[in-house]
Short mmCIF file of C-alpha atoms in Angstrom, two decimals:
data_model
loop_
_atom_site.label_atom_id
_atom_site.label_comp_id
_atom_site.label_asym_id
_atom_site.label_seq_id
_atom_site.Cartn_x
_atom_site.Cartn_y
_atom_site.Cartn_z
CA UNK A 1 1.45 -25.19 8.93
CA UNK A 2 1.78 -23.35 12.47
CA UNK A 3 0.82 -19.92 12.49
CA UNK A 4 4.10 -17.85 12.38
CA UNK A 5 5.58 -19.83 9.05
CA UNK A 6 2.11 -19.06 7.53
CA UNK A 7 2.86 -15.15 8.25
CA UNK A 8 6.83 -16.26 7.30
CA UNK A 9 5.62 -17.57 4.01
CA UNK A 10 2.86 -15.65 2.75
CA UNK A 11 5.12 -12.36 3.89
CA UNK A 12 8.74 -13.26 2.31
CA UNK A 13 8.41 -16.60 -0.35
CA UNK A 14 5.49 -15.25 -1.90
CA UNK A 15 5.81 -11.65 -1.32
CA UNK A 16 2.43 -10.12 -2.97
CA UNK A 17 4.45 -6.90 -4.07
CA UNK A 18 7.89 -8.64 -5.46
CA UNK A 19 7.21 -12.52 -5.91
CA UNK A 20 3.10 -12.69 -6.95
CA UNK A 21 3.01 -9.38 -8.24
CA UNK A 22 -0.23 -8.79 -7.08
CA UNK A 23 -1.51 -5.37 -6.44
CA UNK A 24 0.45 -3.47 -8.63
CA UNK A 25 -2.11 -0.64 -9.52
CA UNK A 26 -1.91 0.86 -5.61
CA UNK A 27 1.73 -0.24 -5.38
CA UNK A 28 2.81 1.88 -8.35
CA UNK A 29 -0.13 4.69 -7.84
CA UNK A 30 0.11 5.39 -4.03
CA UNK A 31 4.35 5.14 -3.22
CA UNK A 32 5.43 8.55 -4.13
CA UNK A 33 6.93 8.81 -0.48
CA UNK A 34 7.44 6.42 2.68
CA UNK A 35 4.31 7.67 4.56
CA UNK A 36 2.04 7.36 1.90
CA UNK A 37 3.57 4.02 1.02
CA UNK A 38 3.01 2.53 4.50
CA UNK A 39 -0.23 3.93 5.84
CA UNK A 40 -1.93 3.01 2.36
CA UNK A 41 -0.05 -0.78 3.19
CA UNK A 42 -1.29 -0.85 6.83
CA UNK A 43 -5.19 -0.03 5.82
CA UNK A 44 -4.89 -2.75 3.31
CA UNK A 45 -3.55 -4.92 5.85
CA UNK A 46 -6.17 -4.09 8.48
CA UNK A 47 -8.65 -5.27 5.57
CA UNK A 48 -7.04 -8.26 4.64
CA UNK A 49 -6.70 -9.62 7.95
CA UNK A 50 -10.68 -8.80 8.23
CA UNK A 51 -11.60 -10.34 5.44
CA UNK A 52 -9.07 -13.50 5.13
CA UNK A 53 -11.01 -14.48 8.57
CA UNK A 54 -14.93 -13.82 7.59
CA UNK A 55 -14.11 -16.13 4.51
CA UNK A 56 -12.53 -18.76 5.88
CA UNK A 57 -15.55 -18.96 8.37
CA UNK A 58 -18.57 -18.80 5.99
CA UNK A 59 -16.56 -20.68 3.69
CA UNK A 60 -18.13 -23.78 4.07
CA UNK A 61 -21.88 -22.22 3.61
CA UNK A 62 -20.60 -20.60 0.52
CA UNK A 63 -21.86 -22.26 -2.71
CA UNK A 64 -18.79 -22.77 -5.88
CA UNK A 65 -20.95 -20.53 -7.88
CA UNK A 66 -21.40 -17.79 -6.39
CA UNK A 67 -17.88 -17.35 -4.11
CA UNK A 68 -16.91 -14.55 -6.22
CA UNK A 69 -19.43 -12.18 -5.50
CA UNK A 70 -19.70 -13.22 -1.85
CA UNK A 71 -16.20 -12.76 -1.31
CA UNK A 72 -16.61 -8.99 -3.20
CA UNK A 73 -19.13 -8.01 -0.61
CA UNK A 74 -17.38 -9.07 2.66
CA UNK A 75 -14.24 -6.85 1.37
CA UNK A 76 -16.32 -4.16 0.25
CA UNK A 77 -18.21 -3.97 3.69
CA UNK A 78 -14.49 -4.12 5.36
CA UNK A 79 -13.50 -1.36 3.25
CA UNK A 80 -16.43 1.10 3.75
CA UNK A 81 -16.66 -0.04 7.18
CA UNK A 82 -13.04 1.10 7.13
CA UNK A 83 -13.59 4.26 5.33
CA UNK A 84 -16.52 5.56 8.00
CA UNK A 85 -14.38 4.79 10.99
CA UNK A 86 -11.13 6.76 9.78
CA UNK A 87 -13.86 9.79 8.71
CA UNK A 88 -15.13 9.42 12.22
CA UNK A 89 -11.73 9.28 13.76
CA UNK A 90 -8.91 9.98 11.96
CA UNK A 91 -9.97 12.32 9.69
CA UNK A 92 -6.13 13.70 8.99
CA UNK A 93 -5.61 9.88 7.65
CA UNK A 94 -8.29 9.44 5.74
CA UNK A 95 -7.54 12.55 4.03
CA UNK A 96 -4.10 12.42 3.11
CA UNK A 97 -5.14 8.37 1.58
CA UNK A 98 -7.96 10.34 0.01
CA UNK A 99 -9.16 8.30 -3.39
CA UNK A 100 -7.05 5.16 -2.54
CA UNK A 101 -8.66 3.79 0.30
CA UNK A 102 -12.73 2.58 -1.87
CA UNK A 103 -10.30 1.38 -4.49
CA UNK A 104 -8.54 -1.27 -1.76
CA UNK A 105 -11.67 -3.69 -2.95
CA UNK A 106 -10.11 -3.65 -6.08
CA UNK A 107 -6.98 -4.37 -5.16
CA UNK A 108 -6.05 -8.43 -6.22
CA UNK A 109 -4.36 -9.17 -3.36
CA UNK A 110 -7.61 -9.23 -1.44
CA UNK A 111 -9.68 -11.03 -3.73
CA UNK A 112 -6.30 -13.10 -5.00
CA UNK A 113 -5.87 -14.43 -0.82
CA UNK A 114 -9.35 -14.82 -0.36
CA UNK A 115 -9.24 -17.05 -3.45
CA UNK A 116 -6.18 -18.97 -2.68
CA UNK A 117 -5.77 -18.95 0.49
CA UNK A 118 -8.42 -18.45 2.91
CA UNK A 119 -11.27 -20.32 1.62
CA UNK A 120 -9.10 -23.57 1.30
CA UNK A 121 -7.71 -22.79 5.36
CA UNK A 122 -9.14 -22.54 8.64
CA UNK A 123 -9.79 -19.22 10.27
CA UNK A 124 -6.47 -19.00 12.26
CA UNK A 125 -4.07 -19.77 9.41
CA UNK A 126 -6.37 -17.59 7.01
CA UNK A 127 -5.84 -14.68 9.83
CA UNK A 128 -1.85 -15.78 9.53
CA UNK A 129 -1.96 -15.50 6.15
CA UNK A 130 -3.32 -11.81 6.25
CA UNK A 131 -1.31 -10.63 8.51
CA UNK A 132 1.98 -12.20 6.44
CA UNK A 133 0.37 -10.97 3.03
CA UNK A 134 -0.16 -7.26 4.52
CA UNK A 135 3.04 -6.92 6.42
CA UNK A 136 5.05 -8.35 3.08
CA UNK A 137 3.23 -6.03 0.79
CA UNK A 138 3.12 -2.94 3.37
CA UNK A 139 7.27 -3.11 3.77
CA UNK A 140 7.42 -3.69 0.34
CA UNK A 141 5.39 -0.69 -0.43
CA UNK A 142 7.40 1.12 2.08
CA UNK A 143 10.50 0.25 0.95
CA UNK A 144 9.43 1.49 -2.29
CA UNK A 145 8.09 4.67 -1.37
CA UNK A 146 11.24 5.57 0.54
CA UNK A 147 13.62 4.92 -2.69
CA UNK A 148 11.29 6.88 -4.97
CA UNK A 149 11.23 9.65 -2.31
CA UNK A 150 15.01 10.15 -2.11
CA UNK A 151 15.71 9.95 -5.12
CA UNK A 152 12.85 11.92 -6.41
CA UNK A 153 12.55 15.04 -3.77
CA UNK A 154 15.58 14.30 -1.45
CA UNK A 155 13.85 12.96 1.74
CA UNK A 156 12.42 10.31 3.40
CA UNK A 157 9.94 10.35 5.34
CA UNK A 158 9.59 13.99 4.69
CA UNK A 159 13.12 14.03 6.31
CA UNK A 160 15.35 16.61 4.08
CA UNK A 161 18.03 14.46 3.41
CA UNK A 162 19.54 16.44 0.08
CA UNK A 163 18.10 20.06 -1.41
CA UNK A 164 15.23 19.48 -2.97
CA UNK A 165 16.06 20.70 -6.27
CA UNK A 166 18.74 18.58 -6.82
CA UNK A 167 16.06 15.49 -6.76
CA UNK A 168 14.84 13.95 -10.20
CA UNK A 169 11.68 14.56 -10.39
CA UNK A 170 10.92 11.16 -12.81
CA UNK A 171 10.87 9.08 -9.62
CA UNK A 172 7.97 10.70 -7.64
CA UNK A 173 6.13 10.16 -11.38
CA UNK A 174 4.81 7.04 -13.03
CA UNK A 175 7.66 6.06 -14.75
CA UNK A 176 9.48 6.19 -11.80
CA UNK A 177 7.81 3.68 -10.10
CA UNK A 178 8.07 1.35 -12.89
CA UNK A 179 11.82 1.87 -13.19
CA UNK A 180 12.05 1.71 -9.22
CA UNK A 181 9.85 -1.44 -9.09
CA UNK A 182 11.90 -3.23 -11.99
CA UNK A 183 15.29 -2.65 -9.42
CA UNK A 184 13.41 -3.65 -6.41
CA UNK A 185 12.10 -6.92 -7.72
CA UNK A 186 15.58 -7.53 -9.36
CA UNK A 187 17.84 -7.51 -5.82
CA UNK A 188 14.97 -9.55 -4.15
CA UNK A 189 14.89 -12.12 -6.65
CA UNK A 190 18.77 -12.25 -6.56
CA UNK A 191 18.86 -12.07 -2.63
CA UNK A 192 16.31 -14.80 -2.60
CA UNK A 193 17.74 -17.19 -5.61
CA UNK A 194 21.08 -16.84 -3.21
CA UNK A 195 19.51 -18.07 0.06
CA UNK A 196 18.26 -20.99 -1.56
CA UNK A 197 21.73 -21.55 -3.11
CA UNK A 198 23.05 -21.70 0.14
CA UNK A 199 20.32 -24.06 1.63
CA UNK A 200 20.52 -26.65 -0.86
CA UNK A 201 24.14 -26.45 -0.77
CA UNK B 1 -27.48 -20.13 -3.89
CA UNK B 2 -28.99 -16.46 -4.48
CA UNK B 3 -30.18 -17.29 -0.79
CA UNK B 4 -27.16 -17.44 0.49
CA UNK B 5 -26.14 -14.35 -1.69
CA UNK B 6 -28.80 -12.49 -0.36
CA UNK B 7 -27.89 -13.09 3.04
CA UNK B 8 -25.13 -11.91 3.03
CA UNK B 9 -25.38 -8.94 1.00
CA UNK B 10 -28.57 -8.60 3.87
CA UNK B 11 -26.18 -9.17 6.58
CA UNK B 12 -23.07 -6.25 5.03
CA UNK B 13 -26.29 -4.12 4.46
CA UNK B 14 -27.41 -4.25 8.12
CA UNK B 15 -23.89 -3.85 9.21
CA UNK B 16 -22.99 -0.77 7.07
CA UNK B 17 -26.13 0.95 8.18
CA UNK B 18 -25.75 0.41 11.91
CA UNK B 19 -21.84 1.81 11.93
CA UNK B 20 -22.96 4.60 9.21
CA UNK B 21 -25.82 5.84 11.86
CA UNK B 22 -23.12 5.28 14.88
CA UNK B 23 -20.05 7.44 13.52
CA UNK B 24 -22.65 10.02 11.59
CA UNK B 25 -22.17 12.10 15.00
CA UNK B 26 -18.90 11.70 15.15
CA UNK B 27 -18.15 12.01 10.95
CA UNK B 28 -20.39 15.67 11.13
CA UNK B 29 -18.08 16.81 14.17
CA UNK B 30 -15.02 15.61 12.16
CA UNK B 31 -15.37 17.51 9.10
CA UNK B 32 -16.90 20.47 11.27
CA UNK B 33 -13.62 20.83 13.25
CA UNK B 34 -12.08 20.92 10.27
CA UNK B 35 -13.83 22.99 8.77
CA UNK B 36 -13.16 25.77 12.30
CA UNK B 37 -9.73 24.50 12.32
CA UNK B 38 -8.75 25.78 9.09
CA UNK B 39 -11.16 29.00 9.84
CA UNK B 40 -9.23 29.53 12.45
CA UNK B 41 -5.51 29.01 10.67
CA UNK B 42 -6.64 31.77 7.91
CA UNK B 43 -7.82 34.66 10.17
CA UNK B 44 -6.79 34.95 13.95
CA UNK B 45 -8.06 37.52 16.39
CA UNK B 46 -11.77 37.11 16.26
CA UNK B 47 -14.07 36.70 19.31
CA UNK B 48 -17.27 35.56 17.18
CA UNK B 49 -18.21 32.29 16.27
CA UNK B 50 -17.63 33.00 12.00
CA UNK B 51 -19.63 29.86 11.46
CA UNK B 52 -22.64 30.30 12.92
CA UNK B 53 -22.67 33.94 11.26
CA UNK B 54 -21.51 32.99 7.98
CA UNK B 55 -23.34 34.13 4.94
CA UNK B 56 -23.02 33.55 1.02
CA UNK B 57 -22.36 35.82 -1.88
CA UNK B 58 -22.01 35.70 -5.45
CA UNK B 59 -18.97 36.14 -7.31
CA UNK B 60 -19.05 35.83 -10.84
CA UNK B 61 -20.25 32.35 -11.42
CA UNK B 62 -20.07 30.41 -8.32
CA UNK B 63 -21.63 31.01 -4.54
CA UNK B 64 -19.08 31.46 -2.19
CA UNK B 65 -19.43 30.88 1.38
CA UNK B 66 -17.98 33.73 3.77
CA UNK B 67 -17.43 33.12 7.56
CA UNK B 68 -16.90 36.85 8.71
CA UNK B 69 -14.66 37.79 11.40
CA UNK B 70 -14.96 40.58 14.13
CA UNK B 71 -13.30 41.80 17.08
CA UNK B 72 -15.74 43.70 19.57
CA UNK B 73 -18.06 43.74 16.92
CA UNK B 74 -15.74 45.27 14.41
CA UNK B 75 -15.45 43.45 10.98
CA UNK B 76 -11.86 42.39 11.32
CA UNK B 77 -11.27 40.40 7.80
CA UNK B 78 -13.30 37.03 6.61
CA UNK B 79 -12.83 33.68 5.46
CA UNK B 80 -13.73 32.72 2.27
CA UNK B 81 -14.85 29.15 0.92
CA UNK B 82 -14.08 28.33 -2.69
CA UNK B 83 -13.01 26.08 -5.32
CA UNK B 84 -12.23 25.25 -8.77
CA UNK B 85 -12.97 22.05 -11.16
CA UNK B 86 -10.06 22.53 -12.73
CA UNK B 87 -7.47 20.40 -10.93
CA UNK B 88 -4.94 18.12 -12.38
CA UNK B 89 -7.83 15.31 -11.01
CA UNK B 90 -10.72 17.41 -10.00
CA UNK B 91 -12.31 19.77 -7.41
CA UNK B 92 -9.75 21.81 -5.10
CA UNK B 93 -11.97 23.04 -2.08
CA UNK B 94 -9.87 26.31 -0.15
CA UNK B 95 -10.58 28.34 2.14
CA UNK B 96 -8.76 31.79 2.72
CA UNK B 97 -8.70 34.76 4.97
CA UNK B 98 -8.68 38.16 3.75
CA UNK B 99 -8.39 41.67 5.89
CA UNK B 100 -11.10 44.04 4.96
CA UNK B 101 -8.21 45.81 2.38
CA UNK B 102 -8.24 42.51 0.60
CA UNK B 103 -5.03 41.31 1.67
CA UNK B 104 -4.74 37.61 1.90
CA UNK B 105 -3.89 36.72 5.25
CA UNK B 106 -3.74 32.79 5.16
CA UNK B 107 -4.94 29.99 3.44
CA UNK B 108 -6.08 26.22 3.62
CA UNK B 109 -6.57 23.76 1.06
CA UNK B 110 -9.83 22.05 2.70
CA UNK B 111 -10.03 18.75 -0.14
CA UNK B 112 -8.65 17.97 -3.06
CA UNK B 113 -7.38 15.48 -5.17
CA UNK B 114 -3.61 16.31 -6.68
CA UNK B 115 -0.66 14.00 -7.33
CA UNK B 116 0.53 12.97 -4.03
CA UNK B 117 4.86 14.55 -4.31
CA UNK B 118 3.81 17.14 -7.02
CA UNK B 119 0.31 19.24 -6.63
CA UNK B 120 -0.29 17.54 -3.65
CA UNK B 121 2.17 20.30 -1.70
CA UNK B 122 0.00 23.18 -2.73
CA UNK B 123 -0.90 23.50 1.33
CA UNK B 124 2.60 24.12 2.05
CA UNK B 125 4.10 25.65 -1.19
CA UNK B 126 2.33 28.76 -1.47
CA UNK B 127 3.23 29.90 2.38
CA UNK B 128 6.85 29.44 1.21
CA UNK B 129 9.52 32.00 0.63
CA UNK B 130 9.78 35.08 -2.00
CA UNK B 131 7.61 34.56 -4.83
CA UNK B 132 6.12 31.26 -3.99
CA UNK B 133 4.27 32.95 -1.15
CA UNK B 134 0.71 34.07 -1.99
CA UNK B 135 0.31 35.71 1.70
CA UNK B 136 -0.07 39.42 2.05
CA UNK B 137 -0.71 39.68 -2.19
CA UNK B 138 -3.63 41.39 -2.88
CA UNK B 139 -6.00 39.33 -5.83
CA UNK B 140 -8.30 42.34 -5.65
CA UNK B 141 -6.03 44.84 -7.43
CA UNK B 142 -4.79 41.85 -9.97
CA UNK B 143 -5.67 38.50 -10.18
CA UNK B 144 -3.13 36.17 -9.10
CA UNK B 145 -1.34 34.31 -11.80
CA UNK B 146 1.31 31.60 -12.08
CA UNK B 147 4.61 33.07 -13.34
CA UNK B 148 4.45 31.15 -16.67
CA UNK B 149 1.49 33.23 -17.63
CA UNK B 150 3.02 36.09 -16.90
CA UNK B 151 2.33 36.60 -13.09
CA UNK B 152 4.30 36.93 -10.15
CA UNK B 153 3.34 33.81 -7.86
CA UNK B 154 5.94 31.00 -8.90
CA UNK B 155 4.17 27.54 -9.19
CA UNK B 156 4.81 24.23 -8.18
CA UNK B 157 7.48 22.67 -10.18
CA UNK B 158 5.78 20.37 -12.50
CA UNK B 159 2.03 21.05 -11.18
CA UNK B 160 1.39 24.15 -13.42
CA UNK B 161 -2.10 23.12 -13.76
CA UNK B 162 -2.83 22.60 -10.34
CA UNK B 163 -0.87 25.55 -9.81
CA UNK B 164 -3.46 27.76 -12.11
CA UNK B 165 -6.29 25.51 -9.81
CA UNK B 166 -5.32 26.49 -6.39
CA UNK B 167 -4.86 30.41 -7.86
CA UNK B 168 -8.13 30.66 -9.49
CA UNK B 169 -9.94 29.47 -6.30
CA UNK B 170 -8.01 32.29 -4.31
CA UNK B 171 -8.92 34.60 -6.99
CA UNK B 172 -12.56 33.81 -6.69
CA UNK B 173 -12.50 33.60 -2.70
CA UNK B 174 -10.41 37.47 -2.50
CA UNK B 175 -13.87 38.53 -5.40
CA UNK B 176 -15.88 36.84 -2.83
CA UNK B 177 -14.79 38.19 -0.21
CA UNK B 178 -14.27 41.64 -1.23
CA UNK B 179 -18.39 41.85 -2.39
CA UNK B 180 -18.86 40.86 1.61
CA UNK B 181 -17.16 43.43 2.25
CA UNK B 182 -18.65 45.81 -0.13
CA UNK B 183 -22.10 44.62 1.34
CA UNK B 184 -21.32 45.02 4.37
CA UNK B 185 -20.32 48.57 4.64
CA UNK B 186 -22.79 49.71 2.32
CA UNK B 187 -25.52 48.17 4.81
CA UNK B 188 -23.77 50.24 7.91
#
């Protein structure tokens, strides 16, 4: 596989966020509005690409038995390594991600890749496959935090798009981004089940 | 097998170490600058250097940090440190400026850790309009309460308790800040 349909196919036929469902806890937690949406998606994506490459290159020195824990410590030293350099330098980020951005090593779609994808590839389509994993579930994510902002406080991207009062306030909650989700996964799968209609037709 | 396990958790360790020691500089300065930033948002006018002067006192239960604030050597208001525990998730860390009547002259939510769309707009929502607005109210006279309890600052739709949070810290940064002031005077 060349590297652009890697990114092509790990970014729309297995979308993490709306075909592999992977990563719900931060996709559901962290979408309240656009911005938060996409700069929570872009860190992960920053990680992913990180640590889909150090596997795939150790992962012949790796032993079956202990993958699992090897894997855990790469993407927790991305993470923190992550976490010290937006203290150091974009404090205003790493602010408004706050909690979210330790609890990316715990988000499946690292571990899930690094599982499935990069220690069974070489280093370039492993680095493919991050950056098509992270830009699927980033959009996704943004996407999601956009809907769930306009309909929940009027705006998007803290663009006043409607009074604010008129918004209902069950979309910027929980439920909300269940019920949001549900929709969002519904028109994909339809949009997708009618491309491949037309293909095999 | 645990050798190559402890290779690399070696190797991460090494790594994590050398950028922790690199960006320390830079991580101090960050939070520092914040730290003058938001010093600087709550009281304006001052020629001193609040942090270097600042000072603690003890209000009720908790320490609170004052940075004081002078013009030609004249105390001109100060800048108050708090927080409260009782957040929706946790510690909310303010800081807020008070003129030596005990009028609150600004506010900045420093760290905290509220629902992102609801208590998360506590920075903004109490510098709003009419009631919302805590600037210019004086906690001294009467502690400030959310209009559901029966006082006059209106509260974030939906983030009563973080609400009650933010309003307890400025209540304990204005008793803070009003013993500085008592202190201070008393010392003159």
């Amino acid at each position: 596989m060349n590297f652009f349909k890697t990114i092509y196919h790990s970014a729309v036929l297995e979308n993490p966020t709306f075909v592999l469902l992977l990563g719900m806890c931060p996709t559901l937690g962290t979408t309240s509005s656009a911005i938060n949406g996409m700069s929570m998606g872009l860190a992960t994506t920053g990680v992913l690409i990180c640590s889909n490459a150090a596997i795939s290159g150790i992962k012949n020195l790796v032993p079956d038995k202990v993958r699992i824990p090897v894997y855990i410590v790469v993407i927790a030293t991305f993470v923190t390594l992550l976490q010290m350099l937006l203290q150091a330098y974009a404090p205003a980020l790493n602010d408004s991600l706050g909690i979210f951005i330790p609890l990316i090593v715990v988000n499946c779609i690292l571990l899930g890749r690094a599982e499935a994808f990069a220690s069974r590839h070489n280093v370039a389509s492993s680095v493919a496959d991050g950056i098509g994993s992270g830009l699927g579930f980033t959009v996704a994510r943004t996407l999601l935090g956009a809907c769930r902002e306009l309909l929940g406080s009027g705006s998007i991207a803290s663009l006043s798009i409607y009074p604010e009062s008129w918004g209902a306030l069950l979309f910027i909650l929980a439920p909300g981004a269940f019920i949001m989700l549900g929709f969002l996964i519904a028109i994909y799968r339809y949009l997708q089940a009618k491309s491949t209609k037309k293909h095999s037709a | 097998m645990a050798g190559v396990l402890t290779i690399t958790t070696m190797i991460a360790g090494f790594l994590l170490g050398y950028v922790y020691r690199s960006t320390a500089e830079a991580r101090d300065k960050a939070s520092s600058d914040k730290l003058v930033g938001a010093i600087s948002q709550v009281v304006s006018g001052f020629d001193n250097d609040p942090v270097s002067s600042k000072t603690t006192v003890t209000a009720g239960s908790s320490q609170i940090t004052i940075y004081p604030a002078t013009h030609d050597g004249r105390l001109i208001g100060c800048a108050a440190e708090s927080s409260s525990d009782n957040g929706f998730s946790g510690k909310i860390t303010i800081v807020a400026g008070f003129d030596p009547d005990g009028n609150i002259l600004g506010y900045e939510v420093t760290s905290h850790a509220e629902t992102p769309g609801l208590g998360a707009k506590m920075n903004d929502w109490f510098r709003g309009t009419g009631s919302r607005s805590v600037i210019g109210r004086n906690p001294s006279s009467r502690p400030l309460k959310v209009s559901k309890d029966g006082g006059e600052v209106d509260g974030i739709t939906a983030a009563t308790i973080s609400s009650r949070a933010f309003l307890e810290a400025l209540n304990i940064a204005s008793e803070g800040a009003m013993t500085y002031f008592r202190q201070s005077t008393e010392n003159k």
